[in-house]
Coordinates of C-alpha atoms in Angstrom, one line a residue:
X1 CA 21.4 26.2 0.4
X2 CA 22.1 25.6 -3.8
X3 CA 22.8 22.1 -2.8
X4 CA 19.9 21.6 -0.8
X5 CA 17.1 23.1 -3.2
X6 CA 19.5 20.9 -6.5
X7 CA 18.8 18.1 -3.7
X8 CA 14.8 18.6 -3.8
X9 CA 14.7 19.4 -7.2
X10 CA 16.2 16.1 -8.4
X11 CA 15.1 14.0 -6.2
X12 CA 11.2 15.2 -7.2
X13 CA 12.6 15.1 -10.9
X14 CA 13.2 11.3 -10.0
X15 CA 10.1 10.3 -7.9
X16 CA 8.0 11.4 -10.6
X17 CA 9.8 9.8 -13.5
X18 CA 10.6 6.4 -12.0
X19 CA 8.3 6.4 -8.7
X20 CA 9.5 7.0 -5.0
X21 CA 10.5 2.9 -4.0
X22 CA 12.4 2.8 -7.4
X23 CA 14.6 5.7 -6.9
X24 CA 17.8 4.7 -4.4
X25 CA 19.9 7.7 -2.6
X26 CA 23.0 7.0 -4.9
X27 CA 20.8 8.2 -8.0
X28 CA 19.8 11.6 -6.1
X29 CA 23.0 12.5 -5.2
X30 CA 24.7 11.6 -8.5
X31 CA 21.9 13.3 -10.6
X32 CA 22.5 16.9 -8.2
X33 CA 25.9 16.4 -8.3
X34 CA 26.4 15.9 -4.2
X35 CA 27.8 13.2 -1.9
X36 CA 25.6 11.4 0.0
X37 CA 26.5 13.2 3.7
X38 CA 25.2 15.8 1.8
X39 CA 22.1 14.8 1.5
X40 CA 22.1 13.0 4.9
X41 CA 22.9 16.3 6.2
X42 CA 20.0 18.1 5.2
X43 CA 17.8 15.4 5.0
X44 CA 18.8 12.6 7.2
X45 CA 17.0 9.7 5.2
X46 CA 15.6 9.6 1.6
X47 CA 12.9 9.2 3.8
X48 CA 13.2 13.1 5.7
X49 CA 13.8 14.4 1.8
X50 CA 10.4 13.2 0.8
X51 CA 9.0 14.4 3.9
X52 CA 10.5 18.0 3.2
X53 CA 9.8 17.2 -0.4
X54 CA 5.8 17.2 0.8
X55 CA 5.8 20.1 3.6
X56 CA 7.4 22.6 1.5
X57 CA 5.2 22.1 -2.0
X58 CA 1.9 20.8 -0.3
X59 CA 1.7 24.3 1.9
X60 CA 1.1 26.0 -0.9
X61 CA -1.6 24.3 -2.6
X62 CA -3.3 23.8 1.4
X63 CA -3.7 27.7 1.3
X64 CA -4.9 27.7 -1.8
X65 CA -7.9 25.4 -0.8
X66 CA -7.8 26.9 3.0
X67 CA -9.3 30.3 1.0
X68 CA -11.1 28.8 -1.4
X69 CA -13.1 27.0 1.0
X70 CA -14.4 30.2 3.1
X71 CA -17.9 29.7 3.2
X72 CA -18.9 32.8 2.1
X73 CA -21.0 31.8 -1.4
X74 CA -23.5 29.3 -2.2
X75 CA -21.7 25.6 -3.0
X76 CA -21.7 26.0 -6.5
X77 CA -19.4 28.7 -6.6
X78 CA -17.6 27.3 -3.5
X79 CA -16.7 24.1 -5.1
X80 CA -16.0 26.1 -8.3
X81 CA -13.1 28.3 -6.3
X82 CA -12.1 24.9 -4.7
X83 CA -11.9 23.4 -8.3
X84 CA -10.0 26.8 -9.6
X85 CA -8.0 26.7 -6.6
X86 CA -6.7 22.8 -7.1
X87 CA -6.4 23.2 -11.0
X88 CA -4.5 25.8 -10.6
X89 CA -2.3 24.5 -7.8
X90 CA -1.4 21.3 -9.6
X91 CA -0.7 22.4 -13.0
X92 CA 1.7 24.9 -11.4
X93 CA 3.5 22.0 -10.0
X94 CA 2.3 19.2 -11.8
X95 CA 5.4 16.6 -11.5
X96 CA 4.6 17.4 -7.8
X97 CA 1.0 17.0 -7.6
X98 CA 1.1 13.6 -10.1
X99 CA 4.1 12.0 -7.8
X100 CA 1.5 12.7 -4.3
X101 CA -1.4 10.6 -6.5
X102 CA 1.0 7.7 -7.3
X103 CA 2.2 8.1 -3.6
X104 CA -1.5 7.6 -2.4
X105 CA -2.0 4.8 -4.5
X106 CA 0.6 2.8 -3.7
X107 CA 0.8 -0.3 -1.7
X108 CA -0.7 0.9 1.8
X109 CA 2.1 -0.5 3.9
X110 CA 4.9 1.2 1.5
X111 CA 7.0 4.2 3.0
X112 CA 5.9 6.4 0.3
X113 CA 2.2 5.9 1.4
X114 CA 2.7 6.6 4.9
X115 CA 4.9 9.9 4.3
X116 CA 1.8 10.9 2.0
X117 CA -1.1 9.7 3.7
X118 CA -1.7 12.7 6.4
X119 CA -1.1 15.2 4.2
X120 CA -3.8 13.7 1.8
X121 CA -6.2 13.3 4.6
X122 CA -6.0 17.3 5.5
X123 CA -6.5 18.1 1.9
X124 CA -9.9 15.9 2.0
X125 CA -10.5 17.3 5.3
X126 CA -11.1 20.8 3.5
X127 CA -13.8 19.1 1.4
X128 CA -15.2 17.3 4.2
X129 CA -15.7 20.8 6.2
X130 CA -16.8 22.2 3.2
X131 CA -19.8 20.0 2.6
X132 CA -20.3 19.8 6.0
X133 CA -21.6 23.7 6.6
X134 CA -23.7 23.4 3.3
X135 CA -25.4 20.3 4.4
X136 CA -28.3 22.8 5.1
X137 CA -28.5 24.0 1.8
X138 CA -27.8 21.1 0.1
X139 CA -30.7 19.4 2.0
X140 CA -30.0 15.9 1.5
X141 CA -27.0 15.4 3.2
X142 CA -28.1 13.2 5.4
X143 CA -24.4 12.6 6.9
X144 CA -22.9 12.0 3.5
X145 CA -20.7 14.9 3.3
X146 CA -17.4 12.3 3.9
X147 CA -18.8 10.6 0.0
X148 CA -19.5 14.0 -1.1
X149 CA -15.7 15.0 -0.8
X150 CA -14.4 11.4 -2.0
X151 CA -16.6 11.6 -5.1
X152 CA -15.3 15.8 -5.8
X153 CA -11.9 15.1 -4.8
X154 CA -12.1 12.2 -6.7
X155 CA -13.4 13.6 -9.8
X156 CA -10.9 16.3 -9.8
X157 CA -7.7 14.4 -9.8
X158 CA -9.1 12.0 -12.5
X159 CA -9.3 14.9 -14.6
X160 CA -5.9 16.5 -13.6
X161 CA -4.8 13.0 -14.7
X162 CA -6.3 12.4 -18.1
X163 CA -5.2 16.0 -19.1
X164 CA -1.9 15.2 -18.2
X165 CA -1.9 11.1 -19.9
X166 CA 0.4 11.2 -22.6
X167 CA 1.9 14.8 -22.2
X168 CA 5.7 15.1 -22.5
X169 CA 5.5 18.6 -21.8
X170 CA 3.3 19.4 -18.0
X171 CA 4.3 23.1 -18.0
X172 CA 1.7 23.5 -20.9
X173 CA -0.8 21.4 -18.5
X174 CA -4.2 23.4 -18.0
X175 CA -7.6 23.2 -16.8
X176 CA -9.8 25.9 -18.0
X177 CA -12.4 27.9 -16.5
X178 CA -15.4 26.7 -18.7
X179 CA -14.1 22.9 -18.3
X180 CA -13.9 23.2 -14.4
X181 CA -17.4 25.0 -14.1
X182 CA -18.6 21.9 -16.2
X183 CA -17.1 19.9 -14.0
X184 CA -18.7 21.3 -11.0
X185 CA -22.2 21.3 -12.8
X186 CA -22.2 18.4 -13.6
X187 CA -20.9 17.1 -9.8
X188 CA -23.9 19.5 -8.7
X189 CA -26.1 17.4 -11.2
X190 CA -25.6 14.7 -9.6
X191 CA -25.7 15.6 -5.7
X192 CA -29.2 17.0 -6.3
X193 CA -30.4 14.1 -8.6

């Protein structure tokens, strides 16, 4: 199990450093110290290691956001607990989180997009459903709830990455609490403008 978990570790060490198509197998085995059948064992592909690489870090975050997203408040304070609830997620893991963005925004017909893409579509999902049952008290909805989530989701990784722009070290990285309810003002600002 060590080798496994040195397997993950290093290979998300790598992915985030140098990008997922410019890492080969050779460089994840040598750099946690395994053979290759190793990691074909657990893995079967660099392919299945990125795979388990995603299902076992995104399932936290997606709980985070699953609770945050009970509708249970009025939207400001929804999206603020969504906000929290990402901010906090990503700067907990944010080699994790910042590899998934340069995943997404890779060249759509590269492995690394595919792997990442339906796990990024049920994270916007959440928003989607979000804006969705407070299209009655948002009032002018009008069916927009799908640009609604693009522009919050959107505004909240652009954040995550300036804070992180030029940082050596991300386990200092952080969000406050009076930034990210200025954030979601300001968002609010402009869906009722």
């Amino acid at each position: 199990m060590e080798n496994r978990k040195s397997i993950l570790n290093c290979a998300l060490q790598l992915f985030y450093q140098k990008g997922y198509d410019a890492v080969g197998v050779q460089e994840i085995v040598e750099k946690a110290g395994v053979t290759k059948p190793t990691l074909y064992y657990y893995f079967g592909s660099k392919r299945g290691l990125l795979e388990k690489l995603l299902q076992e870090h995104f399932g936290k975050m997606e709980e985070k956001l699953v609770r945050a997203s009970a509708y249970d408040a009025g939207i400001p304070e929804i999206l603020y607990r969504l906000a929290r609830a990402f901010f906090d997620g990503a700067t907990a893991d944010p080699e994790f989180y910042l590899m998934i963005l340069s995943l997404f925004y890779s060249g759509r017909q590269s492995e690394g997009f595919q792997i990442v893409y339906p796990m990024v579509k049920r994270y916007y999902r959440i928003y989607v459903e979000v804006f969705a049952r407070a299209s009655e008290e948002l009032g002018n909805m009008h069916g927009r709830q799908e640009q609604f989530a693009i522009g919050f989701s959107g505004i909240l990784d652009h954040h995550l990455m300036h804070a992180a722009t030029n940082r050596d070290d991300l386990s200092k990285l952080h969000i406050s609490d009076e930034e990210t309810r200025s954030i979601v003002k300001q968002f609010m600002y402009g869906i009722y403008s």
